[in-house]
Coordinates of N, CA and C in Angstrom, one line a residue:
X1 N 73.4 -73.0 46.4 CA 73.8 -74.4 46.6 C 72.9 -75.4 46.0
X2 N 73.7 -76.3 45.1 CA 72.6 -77.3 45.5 C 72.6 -78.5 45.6
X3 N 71.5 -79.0 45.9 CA 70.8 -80.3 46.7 C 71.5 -81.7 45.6
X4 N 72.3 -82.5 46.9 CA 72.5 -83.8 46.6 C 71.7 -84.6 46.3
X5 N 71.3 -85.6 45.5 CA 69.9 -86.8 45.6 C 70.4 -87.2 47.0
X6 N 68.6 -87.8 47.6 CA 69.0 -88.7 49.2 C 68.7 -90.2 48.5
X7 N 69.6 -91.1 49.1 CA 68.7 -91.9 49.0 C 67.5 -92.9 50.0
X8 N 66.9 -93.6 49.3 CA 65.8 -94.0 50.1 C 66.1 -94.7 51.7
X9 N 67.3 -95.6 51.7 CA 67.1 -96.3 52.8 C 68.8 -96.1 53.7
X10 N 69.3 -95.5 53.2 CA 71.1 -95.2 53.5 C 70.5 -94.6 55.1
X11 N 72.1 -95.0 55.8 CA 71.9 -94.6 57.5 C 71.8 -93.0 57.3
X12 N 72.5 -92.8 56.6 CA 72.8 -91.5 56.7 C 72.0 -90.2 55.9
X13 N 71.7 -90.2 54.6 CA 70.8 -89.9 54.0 C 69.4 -90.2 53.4
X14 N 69.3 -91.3 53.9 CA 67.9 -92.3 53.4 C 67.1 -91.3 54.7
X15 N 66.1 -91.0 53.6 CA 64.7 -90.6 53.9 C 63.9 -91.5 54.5
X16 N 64.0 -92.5 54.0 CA 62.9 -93.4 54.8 C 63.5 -94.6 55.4
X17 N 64.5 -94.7 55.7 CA 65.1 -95.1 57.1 C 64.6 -94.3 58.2
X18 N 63.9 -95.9 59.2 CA 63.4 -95.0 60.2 C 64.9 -94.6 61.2
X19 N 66.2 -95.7 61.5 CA 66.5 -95.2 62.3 C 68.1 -94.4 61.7
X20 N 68.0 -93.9 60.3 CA 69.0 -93.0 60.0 C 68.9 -91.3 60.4
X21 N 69.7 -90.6 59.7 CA 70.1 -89.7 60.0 C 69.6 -88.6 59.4
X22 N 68.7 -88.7 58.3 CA 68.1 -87.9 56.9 C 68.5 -86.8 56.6
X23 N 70.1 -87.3 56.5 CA 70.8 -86.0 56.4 C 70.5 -85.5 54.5
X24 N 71.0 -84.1 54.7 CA 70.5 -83.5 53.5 C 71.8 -83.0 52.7
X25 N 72.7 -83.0 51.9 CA 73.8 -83.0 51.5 C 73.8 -81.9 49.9
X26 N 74.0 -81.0 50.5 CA 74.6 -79.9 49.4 C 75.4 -79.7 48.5
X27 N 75.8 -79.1 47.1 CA 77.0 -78.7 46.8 C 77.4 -77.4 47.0
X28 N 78.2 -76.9 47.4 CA 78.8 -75.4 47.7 C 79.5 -75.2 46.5
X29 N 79.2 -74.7 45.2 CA 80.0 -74.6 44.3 C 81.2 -73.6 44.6
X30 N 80.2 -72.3 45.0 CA 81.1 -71.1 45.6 C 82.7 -71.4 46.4
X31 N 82.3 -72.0 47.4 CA 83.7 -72.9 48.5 C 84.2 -73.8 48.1
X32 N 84.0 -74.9 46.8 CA 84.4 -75.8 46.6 C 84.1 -76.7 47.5
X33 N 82.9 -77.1 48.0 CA 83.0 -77.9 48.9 C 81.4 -79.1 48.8
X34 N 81.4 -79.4 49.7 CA 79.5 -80.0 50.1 C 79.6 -79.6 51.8
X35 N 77.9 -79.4 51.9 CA 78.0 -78.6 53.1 C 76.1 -79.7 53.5
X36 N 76.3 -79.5 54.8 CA 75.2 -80.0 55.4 C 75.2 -79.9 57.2
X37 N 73.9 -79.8 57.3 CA 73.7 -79.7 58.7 C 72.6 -80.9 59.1
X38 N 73.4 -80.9 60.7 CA 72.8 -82.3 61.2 C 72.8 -82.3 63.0
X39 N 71.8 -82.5 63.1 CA 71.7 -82.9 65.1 C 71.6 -84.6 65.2
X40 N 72.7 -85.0 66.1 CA 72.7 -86.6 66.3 C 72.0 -86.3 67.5
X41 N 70.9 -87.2 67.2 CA 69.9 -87.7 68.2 C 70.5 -88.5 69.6
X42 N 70.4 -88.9 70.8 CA 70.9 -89.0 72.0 C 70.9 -90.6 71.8
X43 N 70.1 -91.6 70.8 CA 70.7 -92.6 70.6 C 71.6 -93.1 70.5
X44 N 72.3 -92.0 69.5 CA 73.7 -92.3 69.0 C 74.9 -91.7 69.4
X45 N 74.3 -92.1 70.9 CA 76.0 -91.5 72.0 C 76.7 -92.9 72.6
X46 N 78.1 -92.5 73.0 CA 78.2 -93.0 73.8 C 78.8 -92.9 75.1
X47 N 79.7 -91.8 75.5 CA 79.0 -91.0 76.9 C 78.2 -90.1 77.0
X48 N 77.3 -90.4 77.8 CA 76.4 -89.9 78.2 C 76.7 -87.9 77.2
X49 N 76.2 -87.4 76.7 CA 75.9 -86.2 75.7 C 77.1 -86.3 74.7
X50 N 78.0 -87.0 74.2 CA 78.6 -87.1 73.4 C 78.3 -87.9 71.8
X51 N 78.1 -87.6 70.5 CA 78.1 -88.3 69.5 C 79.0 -89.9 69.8
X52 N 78.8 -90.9 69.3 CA 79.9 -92.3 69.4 C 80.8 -92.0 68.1
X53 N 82.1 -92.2 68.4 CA 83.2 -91.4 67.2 C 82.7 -92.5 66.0
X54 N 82.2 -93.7 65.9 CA 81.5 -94.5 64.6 C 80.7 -94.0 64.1
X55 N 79.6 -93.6 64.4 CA 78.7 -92.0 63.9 C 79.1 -91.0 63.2
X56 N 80.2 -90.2 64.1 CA 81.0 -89.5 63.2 C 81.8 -89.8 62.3
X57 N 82.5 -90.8 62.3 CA 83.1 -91.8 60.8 C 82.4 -91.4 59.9
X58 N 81.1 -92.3 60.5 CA 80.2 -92.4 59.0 C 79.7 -91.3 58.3
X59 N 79.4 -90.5 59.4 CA 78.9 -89.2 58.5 C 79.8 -88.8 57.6
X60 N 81.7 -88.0 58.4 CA 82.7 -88.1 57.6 C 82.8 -88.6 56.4
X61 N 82.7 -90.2 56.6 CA 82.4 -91.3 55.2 C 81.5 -90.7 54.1
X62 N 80.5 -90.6 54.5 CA 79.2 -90.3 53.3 C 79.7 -88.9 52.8
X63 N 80.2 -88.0 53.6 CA 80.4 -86.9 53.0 C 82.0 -87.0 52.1
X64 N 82.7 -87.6 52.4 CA 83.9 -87.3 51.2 C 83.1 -88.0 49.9
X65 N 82.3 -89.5 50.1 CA 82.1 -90.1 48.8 C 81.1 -88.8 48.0
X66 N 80.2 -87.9 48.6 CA 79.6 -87.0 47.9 C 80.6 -86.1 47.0
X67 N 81.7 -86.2 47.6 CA 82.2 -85.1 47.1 C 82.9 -85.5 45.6
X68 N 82.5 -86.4 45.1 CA 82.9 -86.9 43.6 C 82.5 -86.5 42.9
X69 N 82.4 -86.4 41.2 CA 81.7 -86.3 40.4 C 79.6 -86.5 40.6
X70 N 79.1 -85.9 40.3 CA 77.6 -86.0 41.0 C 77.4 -87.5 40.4
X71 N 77.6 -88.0 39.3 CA 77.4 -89.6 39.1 C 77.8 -90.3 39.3
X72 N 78.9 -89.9 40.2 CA 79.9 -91.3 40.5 C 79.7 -91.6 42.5
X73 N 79.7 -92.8 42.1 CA 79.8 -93.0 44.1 C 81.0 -93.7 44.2
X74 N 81.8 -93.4 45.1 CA 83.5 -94.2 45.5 C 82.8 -94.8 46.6
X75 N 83.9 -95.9 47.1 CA 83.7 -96.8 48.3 C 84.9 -96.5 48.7
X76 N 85.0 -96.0 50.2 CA 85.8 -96.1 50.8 C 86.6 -97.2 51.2
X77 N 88.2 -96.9 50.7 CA 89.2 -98.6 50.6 C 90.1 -98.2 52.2
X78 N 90.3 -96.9 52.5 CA 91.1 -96.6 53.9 C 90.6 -94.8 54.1
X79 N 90.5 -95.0 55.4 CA 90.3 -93.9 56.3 C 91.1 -94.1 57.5
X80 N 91.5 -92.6 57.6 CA 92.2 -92.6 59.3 C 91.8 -91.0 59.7
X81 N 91.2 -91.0 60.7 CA 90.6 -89.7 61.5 C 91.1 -89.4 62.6
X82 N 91.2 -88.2 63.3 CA 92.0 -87.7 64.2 C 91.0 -87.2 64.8
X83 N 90.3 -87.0 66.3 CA 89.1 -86.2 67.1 C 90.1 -85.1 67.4
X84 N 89.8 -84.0 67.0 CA 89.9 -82.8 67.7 C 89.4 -82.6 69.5
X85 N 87.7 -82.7 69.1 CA 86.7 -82.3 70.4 C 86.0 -83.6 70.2
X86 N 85.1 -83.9 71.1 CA 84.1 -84.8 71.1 C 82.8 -83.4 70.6
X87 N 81.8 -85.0 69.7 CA 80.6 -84.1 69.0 C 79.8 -84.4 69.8
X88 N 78.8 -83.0 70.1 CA 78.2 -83.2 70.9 C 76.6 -83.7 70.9
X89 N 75.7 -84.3 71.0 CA 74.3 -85.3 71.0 C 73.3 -84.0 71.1
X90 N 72.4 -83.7 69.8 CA 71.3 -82.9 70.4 C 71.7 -81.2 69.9
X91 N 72.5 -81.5 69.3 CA 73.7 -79.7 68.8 C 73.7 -80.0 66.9
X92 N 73.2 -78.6 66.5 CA 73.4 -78.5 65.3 C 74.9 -78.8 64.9
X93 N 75.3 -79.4 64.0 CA 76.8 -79.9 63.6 C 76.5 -79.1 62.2
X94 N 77.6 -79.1 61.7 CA 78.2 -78.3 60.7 C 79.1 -79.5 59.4
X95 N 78.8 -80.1 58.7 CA 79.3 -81.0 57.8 C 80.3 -80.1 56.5
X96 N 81.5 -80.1 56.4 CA 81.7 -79.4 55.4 C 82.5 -80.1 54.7

C-alpha cells in the first residue's frame, strides 16, 4: 500500500491539528481502493458511545476526494449517506 500525503492542519488528516483526527490514508492498488484506520475519540459523539453521524460524513468526505488522481483534490458539490449501524466512539473503524 501506499501512503497518501497528510496535510498539516485538515480535521481529518492534518498532523498538526491539535483537535483533528490524524488520520493516515492509503492507496490499495491491489483492491482498487484507499484504505485507513481510525478510533473517534469520545469527543466526537453524540449519544453517549456513539460517533456524531457529521464526523462520519466527514471522514466519508475526505475519503472519496482521496480517491482521485494522487494530484488532484475534488470538492465535494453533493452527498447523500444512508447509516446502516451507528459508529461506535473509542473502536478501531475500518475506512475503505
Amino acid at each position: 500500500m501506499e501512503k497518501q500525503p497528510n496535510s498539516r492542519m485538515c480535521f481529518i488528516c492534518g498532523l498538526q491539528n491539535p483537535v483533528g483526527l490524524h488520520m493516515s490514508i492509503y492507496n490499495d492498488h491491489d483492491n482498487h481502493c484507499i484504505y485507513s484506520n481510525v478510533v473517534i475519540p469520545d469527543q466526537y459523539q453524540s449519544y453517549p458511545g456513539v460517533v456524531h453521524g457529521g464526523i462520519v460524513c466527514t471522514i466519508l468526505d475526505e475519503a472519496m476526494a482521496y480517491t482521485y488522481f494522487p494530484d488532484t483534490r475534488g470538492v465535494t458539490a453533493r452527498a447523500e449517506f444512508r447509516f446502516r449501524q451507528p459508529a461506535p466512539v473509542g473502536v478501531p473503524l475500518v475506512v475503505t
